[in-house]
């Protein structure tokens, strides 16, 4: 059994993939070929934003967005410690400071009430209001923006996050690396804040065959800034560098592959809903585990189907039992970011974000992809229920 079955998908679209790749080899425009612009156009339409800029990865999409806002030393960027390291890493790379905010235990996404306390703690220079990085005096930090993450494909609480951001003059970046294809109150993920960043890493809901990503925004200036920064800060002329940028382009070949995948994507989203619903039905009576909740007005795209065991021991027992049946599992994420060595310089301590720490000990993900068969889901559920 596969954790994510990319081969089953490839078999369905093999002819289109081959044709699209062949076309790129024929025209030879490997950098910024016509497929790149076509992909931008199609995905902007899908998401409903005025602009989209593709780039080399989800990580670079986040970096480009932060650079477009001019983020640098002294800036506090609020985000969750229960995410892939890229979300916070890009903040540090620019010399700004990640300020972590604990998650909601039901959604695994940033808790907006905690977010409000973290902003107050910095503004009032008072660590008793909320845990802050020790490495910097709060007075040397200026609240600048928020990176909200749509973890496992479920959009964060944007009504509250955007309102809070507006009250405090902060920008909001949607880390939609896992949520392309999800919905929040009828609106597509990637359109839920000023700028959104997604990833086309192969295992994401819409993946290519290498690295890739995209930024989405309605803001003309932001879009233009991202576009320039993506190509070495290029101005109007190739060797006129208006600002410092990076080499963050998407390969034409990857765009060509994504164009073949987009055609079946809406169907795949429906299949993902069915697979998730089937898991919920099969697992709801298993005692001791918690399956993902459904939330009014939100539709996850199920990048992962993650469940909570009772405790760490129970989780290893379940994973072991599944492994004996050749069923792969994974842990996203075993260690919250504030406890990672890379962020030890921030001076956070165990106990600062108890919900994230508790979930990190209990969570694990089971196979999830559009082509998972019911008989396999039944074996998985039976193994979990009887362990
Ligand atoms: C995958 C991921 C990223 C980074 O995307 P890459 O394309 O791998 O660089 C960023 N944030 C989250 C939440 C992710 O899951």
PDB file of C-alpha atoms in Angstrom, residues 219-387:
ATOM      1  CA  UNK A 219      -2.721  43.474  -5.019  1.00  0.00           C
ATOM      2  CA  UNK A 220      -1.064  44.937  -8.160  1.00  0.00           C
ATOM      3  CA  UNK A 221       2.001  46.273  -6.320  1.00  0.00           C
ATOM      4  CA  UNK A 222       2.642  43.059  -4.398  1.00  0.00           C
ATOM      5  CA  UNK A 223       2.308  41.001  -7.544  1.00  0.00           C
ATOM      6  CA  UNK A 224       4.751  43.232  -9.400  1.00  0.00           C
ATOM      7  CA  UNK A 225       7.237  43.128  -6.522  1.00  0.00           C
ATOM      8  CA  UNK A 226       7.077  39.309  -6.349  1.00  0.00           C
ATOM      9  CA  UNK A 227       7.532  39.103 -10.118  1.00  0.00           C
ATOM     10  CA  UNK A 228      10.671  41.268 -10.016  1.00  0.00           C
ATOM     11  CA  UNK A 229      12.201  39.637  -6.959  1.00  0.00           C
ATOM     12  CA  UNK A 230      11.694  36.201  -8.534  1.00  0.00           C
ATOM     13  CA  UNK A 231      14.160  37.146 -11.283  1.00  0.00           C
ATOM     14  CA  UNK A 232      17.042  38.810  -9.401  1.00  0.00           C
ATOM     15  CA  UNK A 233      15.089  42.003  -8.772  1.00  0.00           C
ATOM     16  CA  UNK A 234      15.073  42.636 -12.508  1.00  0.00           C
ATOM     17  CA  UNK A 235      13.683  46.009 -13.546  1.00  0.00           C
ATOM     18  CA  UNK A 236      12.472  46.883 -17.007  1.00  0.00           C
ATOM     19  CA  UNK A 237      15.724  45.792 -18.681  1.00  0.00           C
ATOM     20  CA  UNK A 238      17.478  42.448 -18.204  1.00  0.00           C
ATOM     21  CA  UNK A 239      20.578  43.993 -16.630  1.00  0.00           C
ATOM     22  CA  UNK A 240      18.768  46.773 -14.800  1.00  0.00           C
ATOM     23  CA  UNK A 241      18.429  45.432 -11.277  1.00  0.00           C
ATOM     24  CA  UNK A 242      15.971  47.588  -9.418  1.00  0.00           C
ATOM     25  CA  UNK A 243      16.172  45.666  -6.160  1.00  0.00           C
ATOM     26  CA  UNK A 244      17.864  42.650  -4.605  1.00  0.00           C
ATOM     27  CA  UNK A 245      16.105  39.431  -5.518  1.00  0.00           C
ATOM     28  CA  UNK A 246      16.652  35.718  -6.021  1.00  0.00           C
ATOM     29  CA  UNK A 247      16.541  33.142  -8.812  1.00  0.00           C
ATOM     30  CA  UNK A 248      13.128  31.739  -7.981  1.00  0.00           C
ATOM     31  CA  UNK A 249      11.579  30.761 -11.321  1.00  0.00           C
ATOM     32  CA  UNK A 250       9.510  27.658 -12.074  1.00  0.00           C
ATOM     33  CA  UNK A 251      10.911  25.327 -14.773  1.00  0.00           C
ATOM     34  CA  UNK A 252       8.873  25.190 -17.972  1.00  0.00           C
ATOM     35  CA  UNK A 253       8.855  21.368 -17.755  1.00  0.00           C
ATOM     36  CA  UNK A 254       7.200  21.486 -14.344  1.00  0.00           C
ATOM     37  CA  UNK A 255       4.568  23.918 -15.621  1.00  0.00           C
ATOM     38  CA  UNK A 256       3.870  21.536 -18.516  1.00  0.00           C
ATOM     39  CA  UNK A 257       3.370  18.648 -16.083  1.00  0.00           C
ATOM     40  CA  UNK A 258       1.038  20.700 -13.882  1.00  0.00           C
ATOM     41  CA  UNK A 259      -1.049  21.666 -16.916  1.00  0.00           C
ATOM     42  CA  UNK A 260      -1.719  17.969 -17.497  1.00  0.00           C
ATOM     43  CA  UNK A 261      -2.634  17.463 -13.851  1.00  0.00           C
ATOM     44  CA  UNK A 262      -5.015  20.421 -13.582  1.00  0.00           C
ATOM     45  CA  UNK A 263      -7.543  18.741 -15.878  1.00  0.00           C
ATOM     46  CA  UNK A 264      -8.241  15.933 -13.419  1.00  0.00           C
ATOM     47  CA  UNK A 265      -7.779  18.028 -10.279  1.00  0.00           C
ATOM     48  CA  UNK A 266     -11.476  18.850  -9.625  1.00  0.00           C
ATOM     49  CA  UNK A 267     -12.319  15.150  -9.858  1.00  0.00           C
ATOM     50  CA  UNK A 268      -9.462  14.312  -7.522  1.00  0.00           C
ATOM     51  CA  UNK A 269     -10.795  16.743  -4.937  1.00  0.00           C
ATOM     52  CA  UNK A 270     -14.127  14.929  -4.977  1.00  0.00           C
ATOM     53  CA  UNK A 271     -12.380  11.590  -4.598  1.00  0.00           C
ATOM     54  CA  UNK A 272     -10.408  12.966  -1.647  1.00  0.00           C
ATOM     55  CA  UNK A 273     -13.671  13.997   0.055  1.00  0.00           C
ATOM     56  CA  UNK A 274     -15.022  10.486  -0.421  1.00  0.00           C
ATOM     57  CA  UNK A 275     -11.898   8.846   0.973  1.00  0.00           C
ATOM     58  CA  UNK A 276     -11.932  11.157   4.015  1.00  0.00           C
ATOM     59  CA  UNK A 277     -15.643  10.575   4.621  1.00  0.00           C
ATOM     60  CA  UNK A 278     -15.128   6.829   4.419  1.00  0.00           C
ATOM     61  CA  UNK A 279     -12.310   7.038   6.998  1.00  0.00           C
ATOM     62  CA  UNK A 280     -14.509   9.130   9.277  1.00  0.00           C
ATOM     63  CA  UNK A 281     -17.312   6.555   9.044  1.00  0.00           C
ATOM     64  CA  UNK A 282     -15.030   3.561   9.533  1.00  0.00           C
ATOM     65  CA  UNK A 283     -13.033   5.076  12.389  1.00  0.00           C
ATOM     66  CA  UNK A 284     -15.643   7.017  14.322  1.00  0.00           C
ATOM     67  CA  UNK A 285     -16.386   4.078  16.595  1.00  0.00           C
ATOM     68  CA  UNK A 286     -12.730   3.308  17.371  1.00  0.00           C
ATOM     69  CA  UNK A 287     -12.228   4.162  20.985  1.00  0.00           C
ATOM     70  CA  UNK A 288      -9.211   6.148  21.988  1.00  0.00           C
ATOM     71  CA  UNK A 289      -8.472   7.901  18.723  1.00  0.00           C
ATOM     72  CA  UNK A 290      -9.717  11.237  17.485  1.00  0.00           C
ATOM     73  CA  UNK A 291     -10.496  11.586  13.792  1.00  0.00           C
ATOM     74  CA  UNK A 292     -10.454  14.981  12.017  1.00  0.00           C
ATOM     75  CA  UNK A 293     -13.549  17.069  12.728  1.00  0.00           C
ATOM     76  CA  UNK A 294     -15.610  18.630   9.986  1.00  0.00           C
ATOM     77  CA  UNK A 295     -16.204  22.351  10.264  1.00  0.00           C
ATOM     78  CA  UNK A 296     -19.088  24.409   8.991  1.00  0.00           C
ATOM     79  CA  UNK A 297     -18.075  26.441   6.006  1.00  0.00           C
ATOM     80  CA  UNK A 298     -14.690  24.791   5.535  1.00  0.00           C
ATOM     81  CA  UNK A 299     -13.772  22.054   3.115  1.00  0.00           C
ATOM     82  CA  UNK A 300     -10.357  20.494   3.595  1.00  0.00           C
ATOM     83  CA  UNK A 301      -8.500  19.184   0.560  1.00  0.00           C
ATOM     84  CA  UNK A 302      -7.066  16.440   2.786  1.00  0.00           C
ATOM     85  CA  UNK A 303      -3.370  16.832   2.085  1.00  0.00           C
ATOM     86  CA  UNK A 304      -3.117  14.507   5.076  1.00  0.00           C
ATOM     87  CA  UNK A 305      -5.615  12.501   7.080  1.00  0.00           C
ATOM     88  CA  UNK A 306      -4.214  12.889  10.589  1.00  0.00           C
ATOM     89  CA  UNK A 307      -5.539  11.279  13.737  1.00  0.00           C
ATOM     90  CA  UNK A 308      -4.708  11.659  17.411  1.00  0.00           C
ATOM     91  CA  UNK A 309      -3.797   8.658  19.547  1.00  0.00           C
ATOM     92  CA  UNK A 310      -4.213   8.761  23.324  1.00  0.00           C
ATOM     93  CA  UNK A 311      -0.552   9.286  23.981  1.00  0.00           C
ATOM     94  CA  UNK A 312       2.879   8.561  22.550  1.00  0.00           C
ATOM     95  CA  UNK A 313       2.793   4.868  23.535  1.00  0.00           C
ATOM     96  CA  UNK A 314      -0.606   4.303  22.006  1.00  0.00           C
ATOM     97  CA  UNK A 315       0.643   5.982  18.824  1.00  0.00           C
ATOM     98  CA  UNK A 316       3.685   3.685  18.541  1.00  0.00           C
ATOM     99  CA  UNK A 317       1.465   0.651  19.112  1.00  0.00           C
ATOM    100  CA  UNK A 318      -0.888   1.741  16.347  1.00  0.00           C
ATOM    101  CA  UNK A 319       1.940   2.546  13.949  1.00  0.00           C
ATOM    102  CA  UNK A 320       3.585  -0.801  14.680  1.00  0.00           C
ATOM    103  CA  UNK A 321       0.344  -2.732  14.106  1.00  0.00           C
ATOM    104  CA  UNK A 322      -0.172  -0.921  10.786  1.00  0.00           C
ATOM    105  CA  UNK A 323       3.422  -1.524   9.753  1.00  0.00           C
ATOM    106  CA  UNK A 324       2.959  -5.259  10.292  1.00  0.00           C
ATOM    107  CA  UNK A 325       0.173  -5.091   7.690  1.00  0.00           C
ATOM    108  CA  UNK A 326       2.491  -3.154   5.317  1.00  0.00           C
ATOM    109  CA  UNK A 327       0.492   0.027   5.858  1.00  0.00           C
ATOM    110  CA  UNK A 328       2.719   3.120   5.855  1.00  0.00           C
ATOM    111  CA  UNK A 329       2.148   5.947   8.340  1.00  0.00           C
ATOM    112  CA  UNK A 330       3.912   9.252   8.967  1.00  0.00           C
ATOM    113  CA  UNK A 331       4.164  11.787  11.783  1.00  0.00           C
ATOM    114  CA  UNK A 332       3.511  15.422  10.899  1.00  0.00           C
ATOM    115  CA  UNK A 333       5.087  16.896  13.009  1.00  0.00           C
ATOM    116  CA  UNK A 334       7.033  15.065  15.705  1.00  0.00           C
ATOM    117  CA  UNK A 335       8.672  18.210  17.124  1.00  0.00           C
ATOM    118  CA  UNK A 336       7.108  21.673  17.206  1.00  0.00           C
ATOM    119  CA  UNK A 337       9.352  24.344  15.726  1.00  0.00           C
ATOM    120  CA  UNK A 338      10.013  26.212  19.005  1.00  0.00           C
ATOM    121  CA  UNK A 339      11.801  23.072  20.265  1.00  0.00           C
ATOM    122  CA  UNK A 340      13.885  22.544  17.099  1.00  0.00           C
ATOM    123  CA  UNK A 341      17.631  23.146  17.383  1.00  0.00           C
ATOM    124  CA  UNK A 342      17.498  25.561  14.447  1.00  0.00           C
ATOM    125  CA  UNK A 343      15.245  27.864  16.486  1.00  0.00           C
ATOM    126  CA  UNK A 344      16.927  27.386  19.865  1.00  0.00           C
ATOM    127  CA  UNK A 345      18.411  30.884  19.432  1.00  0.00           C
ATOM    128  CA  UNK A 346      14.908  32.253  20.021  1.00  0.00           C
ATOM    129  CA  UNK A 347      15.039  30.958  23.592  1.00  0.00           C
ATOM    130  CA  UNK A 348      11.626  29.322  23.747  1.00  0.00           C
ATOM    131  CA  UNK A 349      11.116  26.544  26.274  1.00  0.00           C
ATOM    132  CA  UNK A 350       9.144  23.300  26.564  1.00  0.00           C
ATOM    133  CA  UNK A 351       5.710  24.203  27.911  1.00  0.00           C
ATOM    134  CA  UNK A 352       5.464  27.485  25.968  1.00  0.00           C
ATOM    135  CA  UNK A 353       2.962  26.018  23.473  1.00  0.00           C
ATOM    136  CA  UNK A 354       1.254  23.106  25.240  1.00  0.00           C
ATOM    137  CA  UNK A 355      -1.324  22.282  22.541  1.00  0.00           C
ATOM    138  CA  UNK A 356       1.348  21.947  19.830  1.00  0.00           C
ATOM    139  CA  UNK A 357       3.532  19.897  22.148  1.00  0.00           C
ATOM    140  CA  UNK A 358       0.669  17.572  23.054  1.00  0.00           C
ATOM    141  CA  UNK A 359      -0.368  17.061  19.415  1.00  0.00           C
ATOM    142  CA  UNK A 360       3.233  16.390  18.396  1.00  0.00           C
ATOM    143  CA  UNK A 361       3.247  13.428  20.807  1.00  0.00           C
ATOM    144  CA  UNK A 362      -0.066  11.986  19.700  1.00  0.00           C
ATOM    145  CA  UNK A 363      -0.578  12.745  16.026  1.00  0.00           C
ATOM    146  CA  UNK A 364       0.037  10.497  13.033  1.00  0.00           C
ATOM    147  CA  UNK A 365      -1.198  10.335   9.437  1.00  0.00           C
ATOM    148  CA  UNK A 366      -2.493   7.334   7.513  1.00  0.00           C
ATOM    149  CA  UNK A 367      -2.504   6.774   3.722  1.00  0.00           C
ATOM    150  CA  UNK A 368      -4.480   9.471   1.911  1.00  0.00           C
ATOM    151  CA  UNK A 369      -4.815  10.003  -1.841  1.00  0.00           C
ATOM    152  CA  UNK A 370      -7.652  10.114  -4.379  1.00  0.00           C
ATOM    153  CA  UNK A 371      -7.092   6.532  -5.558  1.00  0.00           C
ATOM    154  CA  UNK A 372      -7.174   4.780  -2.194  1.00  0.00           C
ATOM    155  CA  UNK A 373      -9.526   1.816  -2.402  1.00  0.00           C
ATOM    156  CA  UNK A 374     -12.303   1.106   0.081  1.00  0.00           C
ATOM    157  CA  UNK A 375     -10.997  -2.375   0.774  1.00  0.00           C
ATOM    158  CA  UNK A 376      -7.647  -0.895   1.820  1.00  0.00           C
ATOM    159  CA  UNK A 377      -9.378   1.667   4.004  1.00  0.00           C
ATOM    160  CA  UNK A 378     -11.285  -1.164   5.663  1.00  0.00           C
ATOM    161  CA  UNK A 379      -8.054  -3.024   6.451  1.00  0.00           C
ATOM    162  CA  UNK A 380      -6.528   0.171   7.885  1.00  0.00           C
ATOM    163  CA  UNK A 381      -9.591   0.884  10.023  1.00  0.00           C
ATOM    164  CA  UNK A 382      -9.811  -2.692  11.264  1.00  0.00           C
ATOM    165  CA  UNK A 383      -6.146  -2.695  12.235  1.00  0.00           C
ATOM    166  CA  UNK A 384      -6.558   0.571  14.130  1.00  0.00           C
ATOM    167  CA  UNK A 385      -9.760  -0.556  15.872  1.00  0.00           C
ATOM    168  CA  UNK A 386      -8.284  -3.827  17.051  1.00  0.00           C
ATOM    169  CA  UNK A 387      -4.957  -2.456  18.326  1.00  0.00           C
TER     170      UNK A 387
END
